[in-house]
Amino acid sequence: MTEGPGQLSQALPAAATEHWATLTAATPAWNWPGGAEVAVSLSFDVDAETACFELGDEGLRRLTKLSDGRFSVVRGVSRILELLRRYELPSTFFVPGWTAENYPHVVASILDAGHEIGHHGYAHLRSDNVSVDAQEEEIERGFAALEAVGAPRPRGYRSPGWEVSPETFRMVVSAGFLYDTSFMSDDRPYVERYDDLQIIELPSHWSLDDWAYFDPSHLTSAEAWRQNWWTEYENARDERRNVNYACHPEISGRGYRTVELGRLLERILSDGRAWFATMEEIARHVEPILRRPA
Amino acid sequence: MTEGPGQLSQALPAAATEHWATLTAATPAWNWPGGAEVAVSLSFDVDAETACFELGDEGLRRLTKLSDGRFSVVRGVSRILELLRRYELPSTFFVPGWTAENYPHVVASILDAGHEIGHHGYAHLRSDNVSVDAQEEEIERGFAALEAVGAPRPRGYRSPGWEVSPETFRMVVSAGFLYDTSFMSDDRPYVERYDDLQIIELPSHWSLDDWAYFDPSHLTSAEAWRQNWWTEYENARDERRNVNYACHPEISGRGYRTVELGRLLERILSDGRAWFATMEEIARHVEPILRRPA
Amino acid sequence: MTEGPGQLSQALPAAATEHWATLTAATPAWNWPGGAEVAVSLSFDVDAETACFELGDEGLRRLTKLSDGRFSVVRGVSRILELLRRYELPSTFFVPGWTAENYPHVVASILDAGHEIGHHGYAHLRSDNVSVDAQEEEIERGFAALEAVGAPRPRGYRSPGWEVSPETFRMVVSAGFLYDTSFMSDDRPYVERYDDLQIIELPSHWSLDDWAYFDPSHLTSAEAWRQNWWTEYENARDERRNVNYACHPEISGRGYRTVELGRLLERILSDGRAWFATMEEIARHVEPILRRPA
Amino acid sequence: MTEGPGQLSQALPAAATEHWATLTAATPAWNWPGGAEVAVSLSFDVDAETACFELGDEGLRRLTKLSDGRFSVVRGVSRILELLRRYELPSTFFVPGWTAENYPHVVASILDAGHEIGHHGYAHLRSDNVSVDAQEEEIERGFAALEAVGAPRPRGYRSPGWEVSPETFRMVVSAGFLYDTSFMSDDRPYVERYDDLQIIELPSHWSLDDWAYFDPSHLTSAEAWRQNWWTEYENARDERRNVNYACHPEISGRGYRTVELGRLLERILSDGRAWFATMEEIARHVEPILRRPA
């Protein structure tokens, strides 16, 4: 298999035309609980040191880069939990198996605070970059590690690095997840399809991922981040849909950023029209609407 | 043919001195319809999944990246059409053949709303990266696909990836397009030339392309985007020229960005001095001015 | 040893679970001197031309790039010293051995003004990129060069390029430094650990490094820089912790940036609640707190 | 000669310690004409299509990228000349030989408006990337081309791509230029040295180059650009030094940017304390101060 501009050795794939056309035409009434006009989910990927594992052996020699990831479990999660406690908000934490095995107390603190735990692979390997065996290990050891530290079987899956290969998609569907949050075909809950596979999708997006604002190689202002995310909230509210913010404790858990995230949450709360929920709660709410016969 | 700094195996090309000097000296009176001081075109490249095809076979395994592109046709186009309907604005959509073949209902919705459809290749392959045969296929299958879904023969061409090779330029001229919108030699309508070829050009620019503001690897604030584009409008109005904004439904069709685009359009409309038109309308208006003997 | 996505030839490392859990749970009362609510350290890495040495022989032929680094010692340090003098603030300068050998007057000016000198390698080679011998030379010649120009034996170490290999970590611990400032596991003073090694850590972060805001390939506004750093200060104050700003004289010593840095310092001073100190002073203050038996 | 991290096959160079220490200590009184507190130079590099030549043969096939550069001579220069005329400001244009040969009318328009023309190589090849022969051709054909279109022999040199190799530095000194503006060791006029070579330097910097704000891969807001450059002006004025803004007609000559540049110039003019001058005028003014025996 070759790679590179224009190196296409196979026929271009066809789209599931009817399926996507149906989504385009759909304007589901979500009827959020309590008369809310918009549903808001906050999620946090607890990658910790796993971001270095993608670099191979060399990554394991970069002790500073490892420590930058470790901030997630040493400091970020507890700061985020405190923020959520202050505003009494539920949230979903996607925890790679390696993180759970090595920091079981972090998983315990998340569960103690009543938040949801989701599946985020084992060593955070991006599925399209590794062998099918490695992909299977990501899924299976991910489950096993969460189980070993006492987490309920996860109902949701988020792919490491926002990428899903065909093989991993099949594994995710086979594993019987209630919902996935790895795709970006829509900004409303929808059914994602590929080949004969389908799953309920709660999409996020690169622009709703804190990484896009704070990677050191393209750092922007925390105010711009807050402003973009506020405007997205306004639009979701006006369209009566939902918005799924995707954060990382080692990114949004840095002091000045948590302050700005708090300002965003305060403003949304002041608006008085949002239903804050875990992703599982949102999935359970939208499932009957999405599965309803046309 | 080698590539790299300083690897020039041929003589440097000469410029068409007289031609470009004429443009520099020209200050055409555009006399926009209805006494407007400025002409504004909005255009949208409906790339959908084709952005992945440049990555070769590996791109076809990246289901999340494919879904990020697919947002264009699932969600972006309809949101943009609604925006245009609200302000009663005409627009031009450049649709790759692959998109048309796979999402004929999207082309239909654009045509139903009265907008123009332009040529944007077949699989969105950048012409300077592929063989002459592949370039021919891009042009020919691009035409065929649009025809197959009932679109009128396109009068305008925009190159995929803002790049045109000498071979593709020849094909574009031979195909008899009324206008091209792939070059950047001026910010007024002009005649682009290369060798013995020439075409009426309605130029845009990287800074008038939403990609430059919102690619995840260099995301900036949506307010900065709106501000830059507003100032460009002011300048175009003061110079009595036109401005061609180039957007993508999977980029500008994201919620918070459509809100900002709406704010830009409202401000321009409030200014009361713009003629909003399709690119074909602008081309037809400027053609006699550009073809007028000196 | 191979490198690349998923090329892990060894077992994934285990985390020092208990150690990091203790940090997470800890909320030390720092009791900053004079009743201050927050400790602030300013530090400046005087890299000068050494940034080019990472490029190998080719770097030595890039006279402009070398001059961009040299600005540090020709202009940046004196402007920074003047700023510190104006506000009567102490600071820490991390000086590579090569810089000290070639610009002994710069070291003298820093010492004359009463600031601390820290260890920053010899030729600023990133430890994970070079051989063990080269790493040893970085440490040993770094010490020797500072001694040769009359600096006191440095008590603190900052790694070149924010990266520490296992071998260099062992050398740093063996050298008996009072503190290190190369890791990012926390944003409070803490004990960094790897294998059987440990050291008192005064962490900074990429987002508290001026490079992330001003590298020419991703330049942002100086106002955004000041705003981010001010919010970090507010958060550190509210949490009664400290903040370690990491600058470079060739970056923050550019005119318009020194102006903004001055505005930040004025605002912090006006707040009246900060203890400005050298990193050594902070290390001496926190050492008994960190070494206290639980 | 190898390249890469830590690939240093030669001894590290020593700095001209005494020379640079003298600069550090110097606080020359520039005594700008007319009692001005600050000298301001505007310069414009008329690269036109030459930016593509660095890409080798492949660059010559990228007709759109070539057109983006060509905007410089088709549109940018005349818009900049109009801006300068409006405020009656002198300026310096650095024109590669290829540009002069192909667009002699552009050189004529610059000369007619009374501005200075400087040397900017022939095909804009970065000196450290090409052979010594190619470097010689850059210098010699650069002179010949400017002479052929009637420009006075240039008194100043700016290196293509802000990089100078040892060989090119020697050629520049041998050619007898009055001043160079390629280095960044200081932000005041100074004498740049390497080996036995020296030249009067009027330094600019990456942060004073419009490219750093507007390259499509890291575009920022035009307001941030104006604000950074205004603060640099304020600092230069307060320090009674000068500031050298470095622009490109294909960058700053884009409509919305010229508007912002105009706002910057208006604000500086309103301040009433600047001496706007060509770089040659500044060089002539500072030469006796820099050459004065200590």
PDB file of N, CA, C and O in Angstrom, chain C residues 54-58 61-65 67-68 70-71 73-75 79 98 102-103 105 217 219 222-223 254-257, chain D residues 1 4-5 7-9 13 15 17 24 162-164 167 182 184-188 192 205 207 213 218 227-228 232 235 239:
ATOM      1  N   GLU C  54      22.232  23.092  17.108  1.00  0.00           N
ATOM      2  CA  GLU C  54      21.394  21.900  16.911  1.00  0.00           C
ATOM      3  C   GLU C  54      21.287  21.542  15.426  1.00  0.00           C
ATOM      4  O   GLU C  54      20.966  20.413  15.080  1.00  0.00           O
ATOM      5  N   LEU C  55      21.492  22.523  14.558  1.00  0.00           N
ATOM      6  CA  LEU C  55      21.367  22.286  13.119  1.00  0.00           C
ATOM      7  C   LEU C  55      22.623  21.663  12.530  1.00  0.00           C
ATOM      8  O   LEU C  55      22.689  21.378  11.336  1.00  0.00           O
ATOM      9  N   GLY C  56      23.637  21.451  13.349  1.00  0.00           N
ATOM     10  CA  GLY C  56      24.873  20.855  12.848  1.00  0.00           C
ATOM     11  C   GLY C  56      25.679  21.862  12.046  1.00  0.00           C
ATOM     12  O   GLY C  56      25.492  23.078  12.162  1.00  0.00           O
ATOM     13  N   ASP C  57      26.590  21.335  11.218  1.00  0.00           N
ATOM     14  CA  ASP C  57      27.482  22.200  10.455  1.00  0.00           C
ATOM     15  C   ASP C  57      26.730  23.264   9.659  1.00  0.00           C
ATOM     16  O   ASP C  57      27.194  24.397   9.523  1.00  0.00           O
ATOM     17  N   GLU C  58      25.588  22.897   9.136  1.00  0.00           N
ATOM     18  CA  GLU C  58      24.848  23.863   8.320  1.00  0.00           C
ATOM     19  C   GLU C  58      24.451  25.088   9.148  1.00  0.00           C
ATOM     20  O   GLU C  58      24.362  26.197   8.619  1.00  0.00           O
ATOM     21  N   ARG C  61      26.838  28.004   9.110  1.00  0.00           N
ATOM     22  CA  ARG C  61      26.900  28.815   7.884  1.00  0.00           C
ATOM     23  C   ARG C  61      25.757  29.825   7.804  1.00  0.00           C
ATOM     24  O   ARG C  61      25.729  30.643   6.897  1.00  0.00           O
ATOM     25  N   ARG C  62      24.823  29.761   8.730  1.00  0.00           N
ATOM     26  CA  ARG C  62      23.656  30.657   8.675  1.00  0.00           C
ATOM     27  C   ARG C  62      23.928  31.887   9.544  1.00  0.00           C
ATOM     28  O   ARG C  62      23.490  31.986  10.681  1.00  0.00           O
ATOM     29  N   LEU C  63      24.638  32.839   8.969  1.00  0.00           N
ATOM     30  CA  LEU C  63      25.099  33.981   9.752  1.00  0.00           C
ATOM     31  C   LEU C  63      23.939  34.847  10.241  1.00  0.00           C
ATOM     32  O   LEU C  63      24.022  35.459  11.309  1.00  0.00           O
ATOM     33  N   THR C  64      22.843  34.913   9.494  1.00  0.00           N
ATOM     34  CA  THR C  64      21.705  35.707   9.967  1.00  0.00           C
ATOM     35  C   THR C  64      21.030  35.027  11.143  1.00  0.00           C
ATOM     36  O   THR C  64      20.738  35.664  12.155  1.00  0.00           O
ATOM     37  N   LYS C  65      20.814  33.732  11.020  1.00  0.00           N
ATOM     38  CA  LYS C  65      20.201  33.012  12.146  1.00  0.00           C
ATOM     39  C   LYS C  65      21.084  33.119  13.393  1.00  0.00           C
ATOM     40  O   LYS C  65      20.583  33.308  14.499  1.00  0.00           O
ATOM     41  N   SER C  67      22.968  35.603  14.077  1.00  0.00           N
ATOM     42  CA  SER C  67      22.835  36.971  14.589  1.00  0.00           C
ATOM     43  C   SER C  67      21.520  37.155  15.340  1.00  0.00           C
ATOM     44  O   SER C  67      21.451  37.919  16.302  1.00  0.00           O
ATOM     45  N   ASP C  68      20.474  36.451  14.905  1.00  0.00           N
ATOM     46  CA  ASP C  68      19.179  36.534  15.599  1.00  0.00           C
ATOM     47  C   ASP C  68      19.331  36.020  17.034  1.00  0.00           C
ATOM     48  O   ASP C  68      18.794  36.587  17.979  1.00  0.00           O
ATOM     49  N   ARG C  70      22.259  35.961  18.634  1.00  0.00           N
ATOM     50  CA  ARG C  70      23.233  36.833  19.301  1.00  0.00           C
ATOM     51  C   ARG C  70      22.582  38.078  19.914  1.00  0.00           C
ATOM     52  O   ARG C  70      23.116  38.666  20.853  1.00  0.00           O
ATOM     53  N   PHE C  71      21.447  38.480  19.335  1.00  0.00           N
ATOM     54  CA  PHE C  71      20.707  39.619  19.903  1.00  0.00           C
ATOM     55  C   PHE C  71      20.561  39.448  21.413  1.00  0.00           C
ATOM     56  O   PHE C  71      20.553  40.425  22.162  1.00  0.00           O
ATOM     57  N   VAL C  73      22.635  38.431  23.690  1.00  0.00           N
ATOM     58  CA  VAL C  73      23.735  38.951  24.502  1.00  0.00           C
ATOM     59  C   VAL C  73      24.133  40.373  24.119  1.00  0.00           C
ATOM     60  O   VAL C  73      24.734  41.099  24.914  1.00  0.00           O
ATOM     61  N   VAL C  74      23.821  40.776  22.890  1.00  0.00           N
ATOM     62  CA  VAL C  74      24.193  42.128  22.462  1.00  0.00           C
ATOM     63  C   VAL C  74      23.199  43.140  23.030  1.00  0.00           C
ATOM     64  O   VAL C  74      23.565  44.235  23.449  1.00  0.00           O
ATOM     65  N   ARG C  75      21.937  42.733  23.095  1.00  0.00           N
ATOM     66  CA  ARG C  75      20.914  43.738  23.351  1.00  0.00           C
ATOM     67  C   ARG C  75      19.888  43.270  24.382  1.00  0.00           C
ATOM     68  O   ARG C  75      19.448  44.036  25.233  1.00  0.00           O
ATOM     69  N   ARG C  79      18.653  45.008  28.077  1.00  0.00           N
ATOM     70  CA  ARG C  79      17.307  45.577  28.180  1.00  0.00           C
ATOM     71  C   ARG C  79      16.527  44.912  29.330  1.00  0.00           C
ATOM     72  O   ARG C  79      15.809  45.589  30.063  1.00  0.00           O
ATOM     73  N   TRP C  98      28.758  27.664  26.529  1.00  0.00           N
ATOM     74  CA  TRP C  98      29.315  28.352  25.360  1.00  0.00           C
ATOM     75  C   TRP C  98      29.081  29.856  25.460  1.00  0.00           C
ATOM     76  O   TRP C  98      29.949  30.656  25.129  1.00  0.00           O
ATOM     77  N   ASN C 102      32.047  32.796  25.739  1.00  0.00           N
ATOM     78  CA  ASN C 102      32.184  33.789  24.670  1.00  0.00           C
ATOM     79  C   ASN C 102      31.742  35.185  25.067  1.00  0.00           C
ATOM     80  O   ASN C 102      32.162  36.153  24.447  1.00  0.00           O
ATOM     81  N   TYR C 103      30.886  35.277  26.053  1.00  0.00           N
ATOM     82  CA  TYR C 103      30.390  36.584  26.495  1.00  0.00           C
ATOM     83  C   TYR C 103      30.528  36.711  28.001  1.00  0.00           C
ATOM     84  O   TYR C 103      29.531  36.888  28.712  1.00  0.00           O
ATOM     85  N   HIS C 105      31.441  39.082  29.779  1.00  0.00           N
ATOM     86  CA  HIS C 105      30.937  40.362  30.296  1.00  0.00           C
ATOM     87  C   HIS C 105      29.429  40.300  30.541  1.00  0.00           C
ATOM     88  O   HIS C 105      28.902  41.006  31.377  1.00  0.00           O
ATOM     89  N   SER C 217       7.389  31.314  12.923  1.00  0.00           N
ATOM     90  CA  SER C 217       6.473  30.443  12.176  1.00  0.00           C
ATOM     91  C   SER C 217       5.105  30.336  12.840  1.00  0.00           C
ATOM     92  O   SER C 217       4.204  29.706  12.284  1.00  0.00           O
ATOM     93  N   LEU C 219       3.811  33.286  15.063  1.00  0.00           N
ATOM     94  CA  LEU C 219       3.791  34.525  15.838  1.00  0.00           C
ATOM     95  C   LEU C 219       2.365  34.873  16.232  1.00  0.00           C
ATOM     96  O   LEU C 219       1.448  34.783  15.427  1.00  0.00           O
ATOM     97  N   ALA C 222       1.380  40.260  20.985  1.00  0.00           N
ATOM     98  CA  ALA C 222       2.017  40.434  22.293  1.00  0.00           C
ATOM     99  C   ALA C 222       0.966  40.687  23.369  1.00  0.00           C
ATOM    100  O   ALA C 222       1.179  40.365  24.538  1.00  0.00           O
ATOM    101  N   GLU C 223      -0.151  41.234  22.980  1.00  0.00           N
ATOM    102  CA  GLU C 223      -1.228  41.438  23.949  1.00  0.00           C
ATOM    103  C   GLU C 223      -1.811  40.112  24.423  1.00  0.00           C
ATOM    104  O   GLU C 223      -2.126  39.945  25.599  1.00  0.00           O
ATOM    105  N   ARG C 254      13.172  41.781  22.632  1.00  0.00           N
ATOM    106  CA  ARG C 254      12.773  42.633  21.505  1.00  0.00           C
ATOM    107  C   ARG C 254      11.885  43.758  22.058  1.00  0.00           C
ATOM    108  O   ARG C 254      11.039  43.517  22.928  1.00  0.00           O
ATOM    109  N   GLY C 255      12.058  44.953  21.506  1.00  0.00           N
ATOM    110  CA  GLY C 255      11.448  46.152  22.070  1.00  0.00           C
ATOM    111  C   GLY C 255       9.987  46.050  22.448  1.00  0.00           C
ATOM    112  O   GLY C 255       9.611  46.267  23.600  1.00  0.00           O
ATOM    113  N   TYR C 256       9.137  45.731  21.484  1.00  0.00           N
ATOM    114  CA  TYR C 256       7.699  45.787  21.780  1.00  0.00           C
ATOM    115  C   TYR C 256       7.293  44.726  22.786  1.00  0.00           C
ATOM    116  O   TYR C 256       6.295  44.875  23.471  1.00  0.00           O
ATOM    117  N   ARG C 257       8.091  43.671  22.873  1.00  0.00           N
ATOM    118  CA  ARG C 257       7.753  42.613  23.818  1.00  0.00           C
ATOM    119  C   ARG C 257       8.181  42.996  25.232  1.00  0.00           C
ATOM    120  O   ARG C 257       7.474  42.717  26.194  1.00  0.00           O
TER     121      ARG C 257
ATOM    122  N   MET D   1      29.662  17.457   4.012  1.00  0.00           N
ATOM    123  CA  MET D   1      29.100  18.224   5.137  1.00  0.00           C
ATOM    124  C   MET D   1      27.730  17.632   5.510  1.00  0.00           C
ATOM    125  O   MET D   1      26.852  17.513   4.679  1.00  0.00           O
ATOM    126  N   GLY D   4      21.994  18.091  10.629  1.00  0.00           N
ATOM    127  CA  GLY D   4      21.103  17.448  11.581  1.00  0.00           C
ATOM    128  C   GLY D   4      21.509  17.738  13.003  1.00  0.00           C
ATOM    129  O   GLY D   4      22.605  18.250  13.253  1.00  0.00           O
ATOM    130  N   PRO D   5      20.627  17.433  13.918  1.00  0.00           N
ATOM    131  CA  PRO D   5      20.867  17.728  15.326  1.00  0.00           C
ATOM    132  C   PRO D   5      22.188  17.146  15.803  1.00  0.00           C
ATOM    133  O   PRO D   5      22.436  15.955  15.691  1.00  0.00           O
ATOM    134  N   GLN D   7      25.046  17.250  14.656  1.00  0.00           N
ATOM    135  CA  GLN D   7      26.046  16.861  13.655  1.00  0.00           C
ATOM    136  C   GLN D   7      27.017  18.004  13.455  1.00  0.00           C
ATOM    137  O   GLN D   7      26.985  18.697  12.451  1.00  0.00           O
ATOM    138  N   LEU D   8      27.883  18.178  14.427  1.00  0.00           N
ATOM    139  CA  LEU D   8      28.867  19.241  14.320  1.00  0.00           C
ATOM    140  C   LEU D   8      30.222  18.606  14.096  1.00  0.00           C
ATOM    141  O   LEU D   8      30.780  17.968  14.984  1.00  0.00           O
ATOM    142  N   SER D   9      30.765  18.749  12.888  1.00  0.00           N
ATOM    143  CA  SER D   9      32.035  18.103  12.596  1.00  0.00           C
ATOM    144  C   SER D   9      33.197  19.061  12.823  1.00  0.00           C
ATOM    145  O   SER D   9      34.338  18.726  12.589  1.00  0.00           O
ATOM    146  N   PRO D  13      32.338  27.989  16.721  1.00  0.00           N
ATOM    147  CA  PRO D  13      33.006  29.261  16.444  1.00  0.00           C
ATOM    148  C   PRO D  13      33.106  30.099  17.715  1.00  0.00           C
ATOM    149  O   PRO D  13      32.258  30.025  18.596  1.00  0.00           O
ATOM    150  N   ALA D  15      33.089  33.866  19.456  1.00  0.00           N
ATOM    151  CA  ALA D  15      32.466  35.155  19.180  1.00  0.00           C
ATOM    152  C   ALA D  15      33.527  36.257  19.222  1.00  0.00           C
ATOM    153  O   ALA D  15      34.558  36.112  19.861  1.00  0.00           O
ATOM    154  N   THR D  17      34.295  38.693  20.935  1.00  0.00           N
ATOM    155  CA  THR D  17      33.829  39.159  22.244  1.00  0.00           C
ATOM    156  C   THR D  17      33.881  40.663  22.428  1.00  0.00           C
ATOM    157  O   THR D  17      32.900  41.306  22.796  1.00  0.00           O
ATOM    158  N   THR D  24      27.094  46.260  23.210  1.00  0.00           N
ATOM    159  CA  THR D  24      26.214  46.164  24.370  1.00  0.00           C
ATOM    160  C   THR D  24      26.323  47.415  25.226  1.00  0.00           C
ATOM    161  O   THR D  24      25.327  47.949  25.718  1.00  0.00           O
ATOM    162  N   TRP D 162      16.307  36.321   4.448  1.00  0.00           N
ATOM    163  CA  TRP D 162      16.979  36.618   5.718  1.00  0.00           C
ATOM    164  C   TRP D 162      18.026  35.565   6.055  1.00  0.00           C
ATOM    165  O   TRP D 162      18.008  34.968   7.122  1.00  0.00           O
ATOM    166  N   GLU D 163      18.968  35.322   5.153  1.00  0.00           N
ATOM    167  CA  GLU D 163      20.061  34.412   5.488  1.00  0.00           C
ATOM    168  C   GLU D 163      21.285  34.784   4.679  1.00  0.00           C
ATOM    169  O   GLU D 163      21.168  35.053   3.476  1.00  0.00           O
ATOM    170  N   VAL D 164      22.426  34.798   5.326  1.00  0.00           N
ATOM    171  CA  VAL D 164      23.685  35.162   4.694  1.00  0.00           C
ATOM    172  C   VAL D 164      24.717  34.087   5.010  1.00  0.00           C
ATOM    173  O   VAL D 164      24.954  33.770   6.179  1.00  0.00           O
ATOM    174  N   GLU D 167      30.330  33.026   2.509  1.00  0.00           N
ATOM    175  CA  GLU D 167      30.811  33.457   1.181  1.00  0.00           C
ATOM    176  C   GLU D 167      30.068  34.702   0.699  1.00  0.00           C
ATOM    177  O   GLU D 167      30.666  35.627   0.149  1.00  0.00           O
ATOM    178  N   SER D 182      20.500  42.748   6.612  1.00  0.00           N
ATOM    179  CA  SER D 182      20.241  41.304   6.577  1.00  0.00           C
ATOM    180  C   SER D 182      20.433  40.643   7.925  1.00  0.00           C
ATOM    181  O   SER D 182      20.107  39.468   8.072  1.00  0.00           O
ATOM    182  N   MET D 184      20.549  40.630  12.465  1.00  0.00           N
ATOM    183  CA  MET D 184      19.619  40.897  13.558  1.00  0.00           C
ATOM    184  C   MET D 184      20.286  40.938  14.923  1.00  0.00           C
ATOM    185  O   MET D 184      19.628  40.715  15.942  1.00  0.00           O
ATOM    186  N   SER D 185      21.583  41.245  14.970  1.00  0.00           N
ATOM    187  CA  SER D 185      22.299  41.203  16.255  1.00  0.00           C
ATOM    188  C   SER D 185      21.893  42.317  17.217  1.00  0.00           C
ATOM    189  O   SER D 185      22.193  42.248  18.407  1.00  0.00           O
ATOM    190  N   ASP D 186      21.279  43.360  16.691  1.00  0.00           N
ATOM    191  CA  ASP D 186      20.912  44.515  17.517  1.00  0.00           C
ATOM    192  C   ASP D 186      19.630  45.082  16.922  1.00  0.00           C
ATOM    193  O   ASP D 186      19.176  44.614  15.879  1.00  0.00           O
ATOM    194  N   ASP D 187      19.009  46.046  17.575  1.00  0.00           N
ATOM    195  CA  ASP D 187      17.889  46.743  16.945  1.00  0.00           C
ATOM    196  C   ASP D 187      18.207  48.222  16.768  1.00  0.00           C
ATOM    197  O   ASP D 187      17.309  49.024  16.547  1.00  0.00           O
ATOM    198  N   ARG D 188      19.486  48.529  16.843  1.00  0.00           N
ATOM    199  CA  ARG D 188      19.978  49.868  16.521  1.00  0.00           C
ATOM    200  C   ARG D 188      20.967  49.721  15.368  1.00  0.00           C
ATOM    201  O   ARG D 188      21.496  48.627  15.143  1.00  0.00           O
ATOM    202  N   GLU D 192      28.109  45.033  11.896  1.00  0.00           N
ATOM    203  CA  GLU D 192      28.051  43.572  11.944  1.00  0.00           C
ATOM    204  C   GLU D 192      29.422  43.031  11.558  1.00  0.00           C
ATOM    205  O   GLU D 192      30.049  43.541  10.623  1.00  0.00           O
ATOM    206  N   HIS D 205      14.018  42.577  11.635  1.00  0.00           N
ATOM    207  CA  HIS D 205      13.816  41.344  12.409  1.00  0.00           C
ATOM    208  C   HIS D 205      12.603  40.612  11.851  1.00  0.00           C
ATOM    209  O   HIS D 205      11.734  41.208  11.214  1.00  0.00           O
ATOM    210  N   SER D 207      10.053  39.670  13.334  1.00  0.00           N
ATOM    211  CA  SER D 207       8.796  40.223  13.868  1.00  0.00           C
ATOM    212  C   SER D 207       8.465  41.567  13.245  1.00  0.00           C
ATOM    213  O   SER D 207       7.382  42.104  13.456  1.00  0.00           O
ATOM    214  N   TYR D 213       3.320  37.544   9.816  1.00  0.00           N
ATOM    215  CA  TYR D 213       1.925  37.730  10.212  1.00  0.00           C
ATOM    216  C   TYR D 213       0.938  37.175   9.197  1.00  0.00           C
ATOM    217  O   TYR D 213      -0.201  36.904   9.523  1.00  0.00           O
ATOM    218  N   HIS D 218       0.068  30.374   8.702  1.00  0.00           N
ATOM    219  CA  HIS D 218      -0.018  30.872  10.082  1.00  0.00           C
ATOM    220  C   HIS D 218      -0.473  32.340  10.073  1.00  0.00           C
ATOM    221  O   HIS D 218       0.164  33.213  10.655  1.00  0.00           O
ATOM    222  N   GLN D 227      -0.831  46.493  15.887  1.00  0.00           N
ATOM    223  CA  GLN D 227      -0.607  46.769  17.297  1.00  0.00           C
ATOM    224  C   GLN D 227       0.839  46.445  17.700  1.00  0.00           C
ATOM    225  O   GLN D 227       1.485  47.228  18.382  1.00  0.00           O
ATOM    226  N   ASN D 228       1.337  45.282  17.256  1.00  0.00           N
ATOM    227  CA  ASN D 228       2.741  44.925  17.554  1.00  0.00           C
ATOM    228  C   ASN D 228       3.692  45.982  16.995  1.00  0.00           C
ATOM    229  O   ASN D 228       4.626  46.422  17.673  1.00  0.00           O
ATOM    230  N   GLU D 232       6.285  48.587  18.926  1.00  0.00           N
ATOM    231  CA  GLU D 232       7.712  48.663  18.586  1.00  0.00           C
ATOM    232  C   GLU D 232       8.114  50.112  18.292  1.00  0.00           C
ATOM    233  O   GLU D 232       9.190  50.556  18.707  1.00  0.00           O
ATOM    234  N   ASN D 235       8.463  52.013  21.537  1.00  0.00           N
ATOM    235  CA  ASN D 235       9.689  51.669  22.243  1.00  0.00           C
ATOM    236  C   ASN D 235      10.905  52.310  21.582  1.00  0.00           C
ATOM    237  O   ASN D 235      11.801  52.835  22.261  1.00  0.00           O
ATOM    238  N   GLU D 239      13.375  55.064  23.255  1.00  0.00           N
ATOM    239  CA  GLU D 239      14.814  54.799  23.357  1.00  0.00           C
ATOM    240  C   GLU D 239      15.608  55.670  22.385  1.00  0.00           C
ATOM    241  O   GLU D 239      16.827  55.515  22.264  1.00  0.00           O
TER     242      GLU D 239
END
